Structure formats: C-alpha cells, structure tokens
Coordinates of C-alpha atoms in Angstrom, one line a residue:
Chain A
X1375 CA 17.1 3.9 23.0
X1376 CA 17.6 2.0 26.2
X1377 CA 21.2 1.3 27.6
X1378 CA 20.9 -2.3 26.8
X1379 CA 19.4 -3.8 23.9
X1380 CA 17.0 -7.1 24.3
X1381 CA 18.4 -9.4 22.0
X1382 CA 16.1 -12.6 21.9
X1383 CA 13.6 -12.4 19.6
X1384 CA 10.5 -15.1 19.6
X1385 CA 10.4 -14.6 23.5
X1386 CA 13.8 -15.7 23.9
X1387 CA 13.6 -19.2 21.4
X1388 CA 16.5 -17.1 19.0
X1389 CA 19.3 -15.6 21.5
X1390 CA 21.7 -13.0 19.2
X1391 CA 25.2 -12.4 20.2
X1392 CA 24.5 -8.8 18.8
X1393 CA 22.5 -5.9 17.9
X1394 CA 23.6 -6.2 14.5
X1395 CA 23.1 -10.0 14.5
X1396 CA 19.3 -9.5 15.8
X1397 CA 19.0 -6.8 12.8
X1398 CA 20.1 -9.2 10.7
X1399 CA 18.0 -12.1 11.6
X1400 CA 14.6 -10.3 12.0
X1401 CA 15.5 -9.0 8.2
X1402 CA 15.8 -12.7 7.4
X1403 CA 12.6 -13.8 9.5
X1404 CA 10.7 -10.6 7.4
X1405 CA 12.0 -11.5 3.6
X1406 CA 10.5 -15.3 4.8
X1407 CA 7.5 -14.0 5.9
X1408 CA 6.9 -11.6 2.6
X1409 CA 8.2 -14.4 0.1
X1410 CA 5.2 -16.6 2.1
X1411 CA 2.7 -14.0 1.6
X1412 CA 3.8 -13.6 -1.8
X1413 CA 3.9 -17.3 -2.7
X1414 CA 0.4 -17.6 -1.3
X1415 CA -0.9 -14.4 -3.7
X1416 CA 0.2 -15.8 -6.7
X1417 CA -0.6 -19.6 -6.4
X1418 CA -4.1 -19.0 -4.1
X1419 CA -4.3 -22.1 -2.9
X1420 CA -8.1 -23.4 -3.3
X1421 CA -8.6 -24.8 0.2
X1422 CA -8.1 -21.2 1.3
X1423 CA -9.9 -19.2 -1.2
X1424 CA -13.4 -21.7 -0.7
X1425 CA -13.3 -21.2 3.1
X1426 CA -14.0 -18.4 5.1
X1427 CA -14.1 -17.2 8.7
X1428 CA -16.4 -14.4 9.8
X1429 CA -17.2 -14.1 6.2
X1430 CA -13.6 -13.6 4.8
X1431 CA -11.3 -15.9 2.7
X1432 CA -9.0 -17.5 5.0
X1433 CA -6.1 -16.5 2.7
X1434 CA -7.1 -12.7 3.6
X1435 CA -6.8 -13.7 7.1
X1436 CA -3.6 -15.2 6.8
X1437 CA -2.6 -12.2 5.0
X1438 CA -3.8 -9.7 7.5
X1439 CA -2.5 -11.6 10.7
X1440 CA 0.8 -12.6 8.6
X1441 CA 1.4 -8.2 8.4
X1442 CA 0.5 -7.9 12.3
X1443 CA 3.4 -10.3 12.6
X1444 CA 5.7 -8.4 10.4
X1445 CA 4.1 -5.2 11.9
X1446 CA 5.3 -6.3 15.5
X1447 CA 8.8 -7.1 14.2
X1448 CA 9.6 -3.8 12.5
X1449 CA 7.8 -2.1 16.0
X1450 CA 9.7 -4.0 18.0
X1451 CA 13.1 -4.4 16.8
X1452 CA 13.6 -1.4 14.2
X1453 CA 11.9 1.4 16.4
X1454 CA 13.6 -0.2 19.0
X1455 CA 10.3 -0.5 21.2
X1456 CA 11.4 -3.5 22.8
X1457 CA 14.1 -1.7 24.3
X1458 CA 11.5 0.9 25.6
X1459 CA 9.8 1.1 28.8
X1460 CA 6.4 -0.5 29.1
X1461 CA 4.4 2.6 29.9
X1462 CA 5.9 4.2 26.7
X1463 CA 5.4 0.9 24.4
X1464 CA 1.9 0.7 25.5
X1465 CA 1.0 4.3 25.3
X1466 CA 2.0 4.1 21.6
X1467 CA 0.7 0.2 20.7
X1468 CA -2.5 0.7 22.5
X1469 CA -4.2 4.0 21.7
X1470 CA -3.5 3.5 18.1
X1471 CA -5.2 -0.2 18.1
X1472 CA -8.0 0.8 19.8
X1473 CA -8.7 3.4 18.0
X1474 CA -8.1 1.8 14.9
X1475 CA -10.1 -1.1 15.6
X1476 CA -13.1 0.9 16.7
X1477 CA -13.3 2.8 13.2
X1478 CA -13.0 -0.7 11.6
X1479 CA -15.3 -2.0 12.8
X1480 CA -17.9 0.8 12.1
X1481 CA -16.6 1.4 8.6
X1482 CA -17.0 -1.7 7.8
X1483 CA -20.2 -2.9 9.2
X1484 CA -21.6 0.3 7.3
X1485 CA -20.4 -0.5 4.1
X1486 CA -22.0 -4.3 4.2
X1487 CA -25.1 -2.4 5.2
X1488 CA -25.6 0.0 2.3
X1489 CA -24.1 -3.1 -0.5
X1490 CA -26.9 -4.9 0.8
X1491 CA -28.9 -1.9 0.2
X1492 CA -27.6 -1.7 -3.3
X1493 CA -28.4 -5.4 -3.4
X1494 CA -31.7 -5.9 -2.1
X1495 CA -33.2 -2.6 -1.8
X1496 CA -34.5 -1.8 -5.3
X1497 CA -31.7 0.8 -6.2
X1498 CA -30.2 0.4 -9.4
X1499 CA -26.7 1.3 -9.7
X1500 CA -25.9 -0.7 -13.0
X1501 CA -28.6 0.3 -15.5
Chain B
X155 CA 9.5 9.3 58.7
X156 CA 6.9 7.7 56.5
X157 CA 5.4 11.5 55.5
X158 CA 9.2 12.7 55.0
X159 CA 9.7 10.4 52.6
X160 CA 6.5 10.9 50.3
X161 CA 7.0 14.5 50.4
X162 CA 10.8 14.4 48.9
X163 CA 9.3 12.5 46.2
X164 CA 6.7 14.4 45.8
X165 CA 9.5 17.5 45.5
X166 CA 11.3 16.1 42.8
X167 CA 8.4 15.0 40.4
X168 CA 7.1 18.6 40.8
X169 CA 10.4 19.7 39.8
X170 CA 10.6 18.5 36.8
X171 CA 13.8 17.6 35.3
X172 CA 12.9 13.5 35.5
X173 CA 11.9 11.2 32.4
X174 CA 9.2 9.5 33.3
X175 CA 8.8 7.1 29.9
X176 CA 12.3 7.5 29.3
X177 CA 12.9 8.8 26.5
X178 CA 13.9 12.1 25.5
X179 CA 11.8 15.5 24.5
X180 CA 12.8 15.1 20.8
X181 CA 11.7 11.0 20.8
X182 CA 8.6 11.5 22.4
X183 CA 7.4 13.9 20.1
X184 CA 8.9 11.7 16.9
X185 CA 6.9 9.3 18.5
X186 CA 3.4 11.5 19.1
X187 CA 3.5 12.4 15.5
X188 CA 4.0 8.8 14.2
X189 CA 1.5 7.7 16.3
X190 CA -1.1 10.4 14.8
X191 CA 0.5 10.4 11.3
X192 CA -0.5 6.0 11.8
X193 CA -4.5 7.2 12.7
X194 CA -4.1 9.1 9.5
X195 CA -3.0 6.2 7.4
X196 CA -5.9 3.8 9.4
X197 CA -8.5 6.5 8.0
X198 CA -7.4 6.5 4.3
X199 CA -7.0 2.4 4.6
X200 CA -10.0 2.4 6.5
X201 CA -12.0 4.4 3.9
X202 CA -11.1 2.0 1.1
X203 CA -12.4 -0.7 2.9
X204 CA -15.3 0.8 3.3
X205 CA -15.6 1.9 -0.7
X206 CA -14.4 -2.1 -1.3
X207 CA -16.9 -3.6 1.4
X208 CA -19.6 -1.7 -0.5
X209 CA -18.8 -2.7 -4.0
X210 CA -17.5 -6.1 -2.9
X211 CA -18.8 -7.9 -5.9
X212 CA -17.5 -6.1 -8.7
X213 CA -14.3 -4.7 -6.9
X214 CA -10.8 -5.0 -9.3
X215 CA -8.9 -7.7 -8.6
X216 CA -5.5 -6.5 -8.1
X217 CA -3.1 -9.0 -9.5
X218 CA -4.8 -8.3 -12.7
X219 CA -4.0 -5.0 -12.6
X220 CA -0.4 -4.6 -11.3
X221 CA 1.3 -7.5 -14.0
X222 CA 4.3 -5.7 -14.8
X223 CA 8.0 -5.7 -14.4
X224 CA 10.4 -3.1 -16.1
X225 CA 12.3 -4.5 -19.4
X226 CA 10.4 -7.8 -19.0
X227 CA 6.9 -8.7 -21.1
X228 CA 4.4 -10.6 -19.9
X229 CA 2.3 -11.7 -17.0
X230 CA 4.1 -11.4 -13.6
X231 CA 1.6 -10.6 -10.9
X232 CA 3.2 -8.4 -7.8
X233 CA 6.3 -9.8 -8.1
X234 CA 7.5 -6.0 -8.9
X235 CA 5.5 -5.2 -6.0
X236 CA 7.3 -7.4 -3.5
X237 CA 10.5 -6.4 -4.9
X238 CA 9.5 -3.2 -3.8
X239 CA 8.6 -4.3 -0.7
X240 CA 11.8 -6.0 0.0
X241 CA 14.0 -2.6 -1.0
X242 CA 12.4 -1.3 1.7
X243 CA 13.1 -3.3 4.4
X244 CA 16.1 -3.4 3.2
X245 CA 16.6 0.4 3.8
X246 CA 14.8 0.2 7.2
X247 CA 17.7 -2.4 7.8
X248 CA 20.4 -0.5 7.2
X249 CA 19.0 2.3 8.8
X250 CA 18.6 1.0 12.0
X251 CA 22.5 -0.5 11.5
X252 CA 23.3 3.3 11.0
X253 CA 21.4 4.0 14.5
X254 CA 23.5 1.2 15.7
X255 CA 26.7 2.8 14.5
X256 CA 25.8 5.9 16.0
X257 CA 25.2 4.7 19.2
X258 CA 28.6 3.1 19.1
X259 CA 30.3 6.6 18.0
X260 CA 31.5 5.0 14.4
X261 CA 31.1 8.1 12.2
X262 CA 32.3 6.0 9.3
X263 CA 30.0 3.3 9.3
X264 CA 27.3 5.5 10.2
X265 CA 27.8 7.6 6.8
X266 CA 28.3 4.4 4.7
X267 CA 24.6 2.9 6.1
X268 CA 22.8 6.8 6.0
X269 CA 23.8 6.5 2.2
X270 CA 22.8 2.7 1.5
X271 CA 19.0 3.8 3.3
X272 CA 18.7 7.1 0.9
X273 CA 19.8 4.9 -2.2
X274 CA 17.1 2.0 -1.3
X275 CA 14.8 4.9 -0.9
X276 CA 15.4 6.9 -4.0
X277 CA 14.9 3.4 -6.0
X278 CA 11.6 2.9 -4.0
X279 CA 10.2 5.9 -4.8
X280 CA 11.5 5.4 -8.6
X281 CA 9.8 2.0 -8.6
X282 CA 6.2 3.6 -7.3
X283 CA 7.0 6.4 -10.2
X284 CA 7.3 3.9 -12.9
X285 CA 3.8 1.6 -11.4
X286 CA 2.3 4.9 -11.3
X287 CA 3.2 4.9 -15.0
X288 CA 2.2 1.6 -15.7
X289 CA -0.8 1.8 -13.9
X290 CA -1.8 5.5 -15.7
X291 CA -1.0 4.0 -18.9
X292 CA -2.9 1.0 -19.0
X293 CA -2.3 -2.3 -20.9
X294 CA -5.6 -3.2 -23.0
X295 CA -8.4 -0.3 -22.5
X296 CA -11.9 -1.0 -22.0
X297 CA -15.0 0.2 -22.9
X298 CA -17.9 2.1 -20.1
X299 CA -21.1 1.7 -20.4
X300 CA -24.5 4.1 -19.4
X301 CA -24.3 3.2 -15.6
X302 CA -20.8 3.5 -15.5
X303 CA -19.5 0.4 -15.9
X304 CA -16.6 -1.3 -16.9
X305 CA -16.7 -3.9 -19.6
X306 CA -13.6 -5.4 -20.7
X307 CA -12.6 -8.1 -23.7
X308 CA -11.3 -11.9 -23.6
X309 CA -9.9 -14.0 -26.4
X310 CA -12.4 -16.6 -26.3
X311 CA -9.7 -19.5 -27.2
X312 CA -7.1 -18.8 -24.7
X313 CA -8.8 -17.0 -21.9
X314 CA -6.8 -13.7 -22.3
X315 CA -7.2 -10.5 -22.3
X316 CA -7.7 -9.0 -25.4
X317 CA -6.5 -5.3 -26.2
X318 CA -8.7 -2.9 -28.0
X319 CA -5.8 -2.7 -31.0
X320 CA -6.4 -6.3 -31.4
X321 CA -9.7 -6.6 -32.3
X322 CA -11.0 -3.2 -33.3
X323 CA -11.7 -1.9 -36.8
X324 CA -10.7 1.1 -38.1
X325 CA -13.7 3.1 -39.5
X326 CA -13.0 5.8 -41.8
X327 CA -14.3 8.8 -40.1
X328 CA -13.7 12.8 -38.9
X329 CA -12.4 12.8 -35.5
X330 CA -10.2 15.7 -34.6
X331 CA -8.3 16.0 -31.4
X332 CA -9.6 19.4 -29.8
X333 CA -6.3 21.5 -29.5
X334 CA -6.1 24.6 -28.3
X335 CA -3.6 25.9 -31.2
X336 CA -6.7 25.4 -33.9
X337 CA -9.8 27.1 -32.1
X338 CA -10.2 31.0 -31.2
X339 CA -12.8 29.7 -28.5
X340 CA -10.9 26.6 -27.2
X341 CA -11.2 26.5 -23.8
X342 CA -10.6 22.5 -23.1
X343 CA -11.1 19.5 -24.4
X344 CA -10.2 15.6 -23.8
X345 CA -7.6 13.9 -25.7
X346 CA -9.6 11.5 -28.0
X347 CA -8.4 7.5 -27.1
X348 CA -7.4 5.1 -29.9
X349 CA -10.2 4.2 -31.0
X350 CA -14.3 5.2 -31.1
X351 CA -16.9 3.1 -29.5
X352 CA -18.4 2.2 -32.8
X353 CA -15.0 1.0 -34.3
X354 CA -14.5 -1.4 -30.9
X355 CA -18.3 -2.5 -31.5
X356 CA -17.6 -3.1 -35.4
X357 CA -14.8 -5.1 -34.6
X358 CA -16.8 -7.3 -31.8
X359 CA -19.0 -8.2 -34.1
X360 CA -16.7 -9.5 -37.0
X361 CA -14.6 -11.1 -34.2
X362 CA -16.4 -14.2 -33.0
X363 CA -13.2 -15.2 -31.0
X364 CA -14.1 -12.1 -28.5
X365 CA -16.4 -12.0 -25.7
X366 CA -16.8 -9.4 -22.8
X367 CA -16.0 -9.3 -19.2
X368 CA -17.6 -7.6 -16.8
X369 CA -16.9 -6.0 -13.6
X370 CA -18.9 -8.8 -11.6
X371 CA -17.3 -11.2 -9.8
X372 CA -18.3 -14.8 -9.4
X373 CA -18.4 -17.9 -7.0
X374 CA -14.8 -18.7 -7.9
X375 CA -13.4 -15.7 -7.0
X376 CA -13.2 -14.2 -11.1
X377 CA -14.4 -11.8 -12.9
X378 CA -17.9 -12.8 -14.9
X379 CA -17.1 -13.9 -18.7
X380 CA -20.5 -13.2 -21.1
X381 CA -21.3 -15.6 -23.7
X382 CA -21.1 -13.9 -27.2
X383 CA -24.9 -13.2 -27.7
X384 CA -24.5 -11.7 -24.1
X385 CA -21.5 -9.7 -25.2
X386 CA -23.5 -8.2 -28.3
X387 CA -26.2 -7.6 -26.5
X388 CA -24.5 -5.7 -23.5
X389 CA -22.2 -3.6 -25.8
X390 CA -25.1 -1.6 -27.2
X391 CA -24.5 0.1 -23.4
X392 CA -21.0 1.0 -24.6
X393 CA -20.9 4.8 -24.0
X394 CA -17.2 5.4 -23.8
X395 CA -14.0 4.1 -24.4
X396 CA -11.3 4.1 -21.9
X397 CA -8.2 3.9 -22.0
X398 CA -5.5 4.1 -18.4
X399 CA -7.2 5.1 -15.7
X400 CA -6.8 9.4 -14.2
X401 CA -9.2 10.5 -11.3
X402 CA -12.0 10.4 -13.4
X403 CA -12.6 6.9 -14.6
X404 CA -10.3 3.9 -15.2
X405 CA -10.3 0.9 -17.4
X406 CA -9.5 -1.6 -14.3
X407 CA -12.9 -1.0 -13.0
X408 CA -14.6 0.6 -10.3
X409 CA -13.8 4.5 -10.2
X410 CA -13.0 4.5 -7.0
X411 CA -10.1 1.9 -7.0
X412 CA -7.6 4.3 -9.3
X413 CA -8.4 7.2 -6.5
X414 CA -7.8 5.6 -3.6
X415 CA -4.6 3.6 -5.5
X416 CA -3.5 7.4 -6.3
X417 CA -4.6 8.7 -2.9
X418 CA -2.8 6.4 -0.9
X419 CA 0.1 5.2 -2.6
X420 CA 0.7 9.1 -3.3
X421 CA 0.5 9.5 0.1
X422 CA 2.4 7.3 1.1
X423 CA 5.2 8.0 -1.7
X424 CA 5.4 11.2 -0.2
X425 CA 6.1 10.2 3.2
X426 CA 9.1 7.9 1.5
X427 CA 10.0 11.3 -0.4
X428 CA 10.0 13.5 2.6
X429 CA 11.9 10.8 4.0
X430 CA 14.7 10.8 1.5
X431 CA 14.9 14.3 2.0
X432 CA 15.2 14.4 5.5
X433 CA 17.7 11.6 5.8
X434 CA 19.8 13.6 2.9
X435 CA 19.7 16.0 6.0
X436 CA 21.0 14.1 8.3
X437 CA 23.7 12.3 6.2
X438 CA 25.5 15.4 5.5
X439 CA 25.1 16.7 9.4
X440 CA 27.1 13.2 10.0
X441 CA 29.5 14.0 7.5
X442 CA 30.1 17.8 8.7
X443 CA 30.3 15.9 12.1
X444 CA 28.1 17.9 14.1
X445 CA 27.0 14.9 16.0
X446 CA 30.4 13.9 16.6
X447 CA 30.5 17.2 18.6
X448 CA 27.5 17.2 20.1
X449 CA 28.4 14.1 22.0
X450 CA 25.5 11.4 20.5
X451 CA 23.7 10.4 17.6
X452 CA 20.3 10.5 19.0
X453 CA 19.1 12.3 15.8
X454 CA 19.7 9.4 13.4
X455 CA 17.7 7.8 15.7
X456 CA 15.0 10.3 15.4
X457 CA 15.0 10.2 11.9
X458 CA 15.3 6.4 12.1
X459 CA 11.9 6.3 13.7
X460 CA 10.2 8.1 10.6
X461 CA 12.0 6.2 8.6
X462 CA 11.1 2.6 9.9
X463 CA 7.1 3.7 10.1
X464 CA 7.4 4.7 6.4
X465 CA 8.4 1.0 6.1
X466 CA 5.3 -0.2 8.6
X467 CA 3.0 1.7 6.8
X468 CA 4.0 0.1 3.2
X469 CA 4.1 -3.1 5.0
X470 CA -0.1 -2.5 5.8
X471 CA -0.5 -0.7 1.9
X472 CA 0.9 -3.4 0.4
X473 CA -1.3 -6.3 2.1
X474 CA -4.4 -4.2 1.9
X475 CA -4.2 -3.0 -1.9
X476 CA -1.7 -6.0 -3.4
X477 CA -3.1 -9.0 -1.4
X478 CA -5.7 -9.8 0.1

C-alpha cells in the first residue's frame, strides 16, 4: 500500500477524516447500492422490463452497470488500488477488460447466431 | 553533462534493486494471479452467457428457483441471496480494517478483525452449502418429456406452483428401488423418484384445477401456461419424472443451468473456502506474532487482496446468475 491513503471517494464530493471512516462509508455506499439492485429484482418495475437497449432489458443494464460501480469501489478502496501507482492500476484494470470484453463480445454474438439457427433453421430441438 | 547524466540512470535501472510499480515482489505476484484467476472467472461467466444467449427463450428464471430462506416457509425470492451477499462485504470490510490495523502496528485489533473476516466467511460458505441443498433438493418436481424438456404444474385457481404430491395418484403397482444389497449382478441403478409418470398423468387428468408450464418464455417476461386440453395433450411426451436437479437433468429447466449453477458457484465456493483457510493461516501467524517481528504486516495485506477479489467475483456471480 502507498504511504498515504486517498481518502475522498466520488472524485473528492465525500472527503473522510480516516481510512477507517472511508472503509466505512464505501461499506455504506455498497449495502445502498445492493439493497437497490435487490429492490429492483424483486419488484421489476414494468417500464424497465418492456424497454430495451441494444436488445436487453433496461433493468439488466442497470444491473450490469450498477456491479461495475460496486466492482470499482471494492477495486478501488478494498484492494487499495487507489492508493497504487497508475502504471500498476492500469496494468491490472486494463488487460483484464480488454480481454474480457473481447471474449464477450464473440461469445455472445455466436450464441444469438446458432439460437437463430435453432430458431429459423429447420432444426428441431423440442420434438 | 547531458550524457553523464542518462548514463547514471541508465546504471541504476540495470541494477536492479528499484520498484518500478511500486509495490513489492510478493504484491505483484498476488496481484498477477488475481488478475489471471479474474480471466478465469470471465470464461466460466462468459460461457454461461453464451449457453443462456442460445437458449434465451426457455432459459430458468432464477427468482423462481432460488425462493428460500432457512427456518422460514414461503416465497422469498433472493432475499437469502443478498443476505449472502451482504456477509460478504461485510467480511471484505473488516478485512481491509485488519490491513488497516496492521499497517498501524495494532496486533490486537488486527486479530480481533482477522477473526470477524473468517467467521463471515465460514457462514458464507455455510449459506452456499445449505442453497446448494435447497437447490439439489428441489421444491415441486417436474416431469421431462422425449426432447428433453421440462414441463412443470400450476394450480389453475391461484397461479401457483403445484407439487407432484399434490396432485398425483397413487397407482398400485411393483416398483422396486434397485439396491445393491438384493442383486448378485447389481452393478448400478437410479434411485426411483416419488412418483411414476403414469401416476403424475392419472392424477392430471382427474385434477381439472392443473395445467402445465412449459419451459418457454413469453412476451411478458413468464414462463408459457398451457390451457388444459394443451396440458393433456402435451403430457403424452412425459418420459421421466424429475425430481431436484444433479448434473444430469434438473427440474428448473434447461440442463445446462444446474451445471453451470454447480460449476460456478462451486468454484467460486472454493475460492471463499481456500480463502478461510488461508486467512486461518494468517490469523494464528498474527497471534504467534511473527509479523510483529518481522517489522510489517504486509502479508495481511496479501491475503487481503485474495480475500477482497473473492468478494468482487461474488459481486459479478451474483448479478449474472441472481439478477439480471
């Protein structure tokens, strides 16, 4: 860990006194955030279910970007790669998203393919 | 003078001896390994979206399956789930206090938050035990048909699901469980489920208040309700009667949902495992004070690491099998 901790967190709109008191506030801003997600799960409001973006719900998008957000947190303040230098942080952020995203993107794309296969292609699955 | 200078740099990178990302030999590699252990996870998440993208229409909807809470009845979707979620952040939060108390040299406090993060993890890995349980046990069974399908039962009236033991009949017949104590030539058999296929079809038909459900899923976002004719026409498929779900087949639905819900949260549960076990470690090296005498407590912060990404990675399971 670096000498010094960093201790504002929403790029410096919550200033902590400690590194105890940021702990303790990110664990607060992460039970919000899960109770949200949570809260959304169970109740599924309509207007989100009926819309979509790119062809998914717009509650599964709220879910995904609502982990990213609690994905950064835990990154940044429990692994403590705020405190970190930036050629470390990004060597370890970076690579994995990338790489991540790239296998995504083909996995997915693949697996629309063959259910449209199964869907359209005069393969019976279900008999 | 401009030459003198580049070559004494030059001297000292060569050297060796500096930290260039600053962080120590034992970080960085904590560090390599979570980032490749992470590519790992992607894969197996990656994989079931790939199995879900390609059965998107009849895929289980999981707050339909995971409905349970220990010592309560009834119908409480993820709420054990996010209880579970919630112990472990908890336990990353005191971890990363006991990294905190390290760093500050207080042995004391750093024992008393080392033990709070093995409790929360011991009762995380208890909790995924017991849905493991649950989920192996299964609540009201199904029927499969020919193709390999899953059809399950509603009570027409109330819209709920109905239980095999609720509306089957029992047929007077010879089944006998294959044991290996009563056959000179047993080599293996499967334990016979509650009921036969013709006692759950015997009982369809003299229960007008049941209809069947299949695996499809409609505009609204639910699974596909048959009318009765529809149901006693499609239970003439019926070739099997499940009951739980094992690696095999499962009454939720698609086969592939119960393996990658054992693949992943297994994997995963053994990372938290591993995890106890390793901070169990480090606890008692605390205790014995061996830190104390080396002079820091960068290996709670080591361990810390692991920790917290066992954490990350639930935070990722738990949106992409629970949620969305």
């Amino acid at each position: 860990m670096a000498h010094a901790h960093k201790l504002e967190i929403f790029r410096g709109l919550i200033k902590f006194k400690s590194n105890t008191q940021k702990i303790w506030g990110v664990l607060v801003f992460l039970t919000i955030v899960t109770a949200v997600e949570v809260a959304l799960g169970i109740t599924k409001p309509h207007v989100l279910t009926v819309n979509t973006f790119l062809g998914m719900k717009l509650l599964n998008w709220i879910f995904i970007i609502l982990t990213l957000v609690k994905a950064y947190y835990i990154a940044w303040d429990f692994m403590h790669l705020r405190d970190e230098k930036k050629s470390l942080r990004r060597a370890i952020v970076w690579t994995p998203i990338f790489l991540v995203a790239y296998l995504i993107f083909i996995l997915l794309f693949e697996a629309d393919y063959i259910y449209n296969v199964f869907k359209d292609g005069y393969v019976t699955w279900n008999f | 003078m401009d030459s003198t200078v580049a070559t004494s740099t030059e001297e000292s990178v060569w050297g060796g001896g500096n930290r260039p990302l600053g962080a120590s030999y034992g970080k960085l590699m904590m560090w390599f390994f979570i980032v490749s252990d992470a590519l790992t996870f992607s894969g197996f998440l990656a994989s079931y979206g790939f199995s879900r993208f390609k059965f998107i229409e009849t895929w289980p909807i999981a707050d339909e399956v995971f409905t349970h809470v220990p010592f309560f009845h009834g119908n409480f979707p993820m709420y054990y789930v996010a209880f579970m979620t919630f112990i472990l952040i908890m336990s990353s939060v005191t971890m990363v206090l006991a990294v905190d108390a390290g760093h500050k040299m207080m042995k004391n406090k750093t024992i008393l938050y080392m033990f709070l993060t093995i409790i929360g993890g011991a009762i995380f890995v208890g909790s995924q035990a017991w849905e493991w349980a649950t989920f192996i046990k299964g609540d009201y069974g199904a029927l499969e048909t020919r193709g390999g399908r899953i059809l399950q039962f509603v009570k027409a009236d109330t819209g709920e699901r109905a239980a095999l033991s609720d509306f089957s009949k029992t047929l007077p017949s010879e089944r006998v469980d294959h044991e290996s104590k009563n056959g000179v030539w047993f080599y293996k058999g499967e334990a016979l489920p509650s009921y036969t296929v013709n006692e759950v079809t015997e009982g369809l038909k003299s229960n007008p208040n049941i209809l069947i459900r299949t695996e499809t899923i409609n505009s609204e976002g639910e699974k596909t309700l048959l009318t009765r004719e529809e149901s006693l026409n499609k239970i003439k498929d019926a070739k099997l009667v499940v009951e739980g779900a094992n690696l095999i087949r499962n009454e939720y639905g698609s086969r592939l949902f119960a393996d990658f819900f054992f693949f992943i949260t297994g994997f995963h549960g053994f990372h938290v495992f591993s995890g106890v076990i390793i901070n169990i470690i480090i606890f008692f090296n605390v205790i014995l004070g061996t830190y104390e005498r080396r002079g820091h407590y960068e290996m709670v912060e080591k361990v810390g690491l692991y920790w917290h990404f066992v954490d990350l990675v639930w935070v990722f399971v738990f949106t992409f099998f629970y949620l969305v």
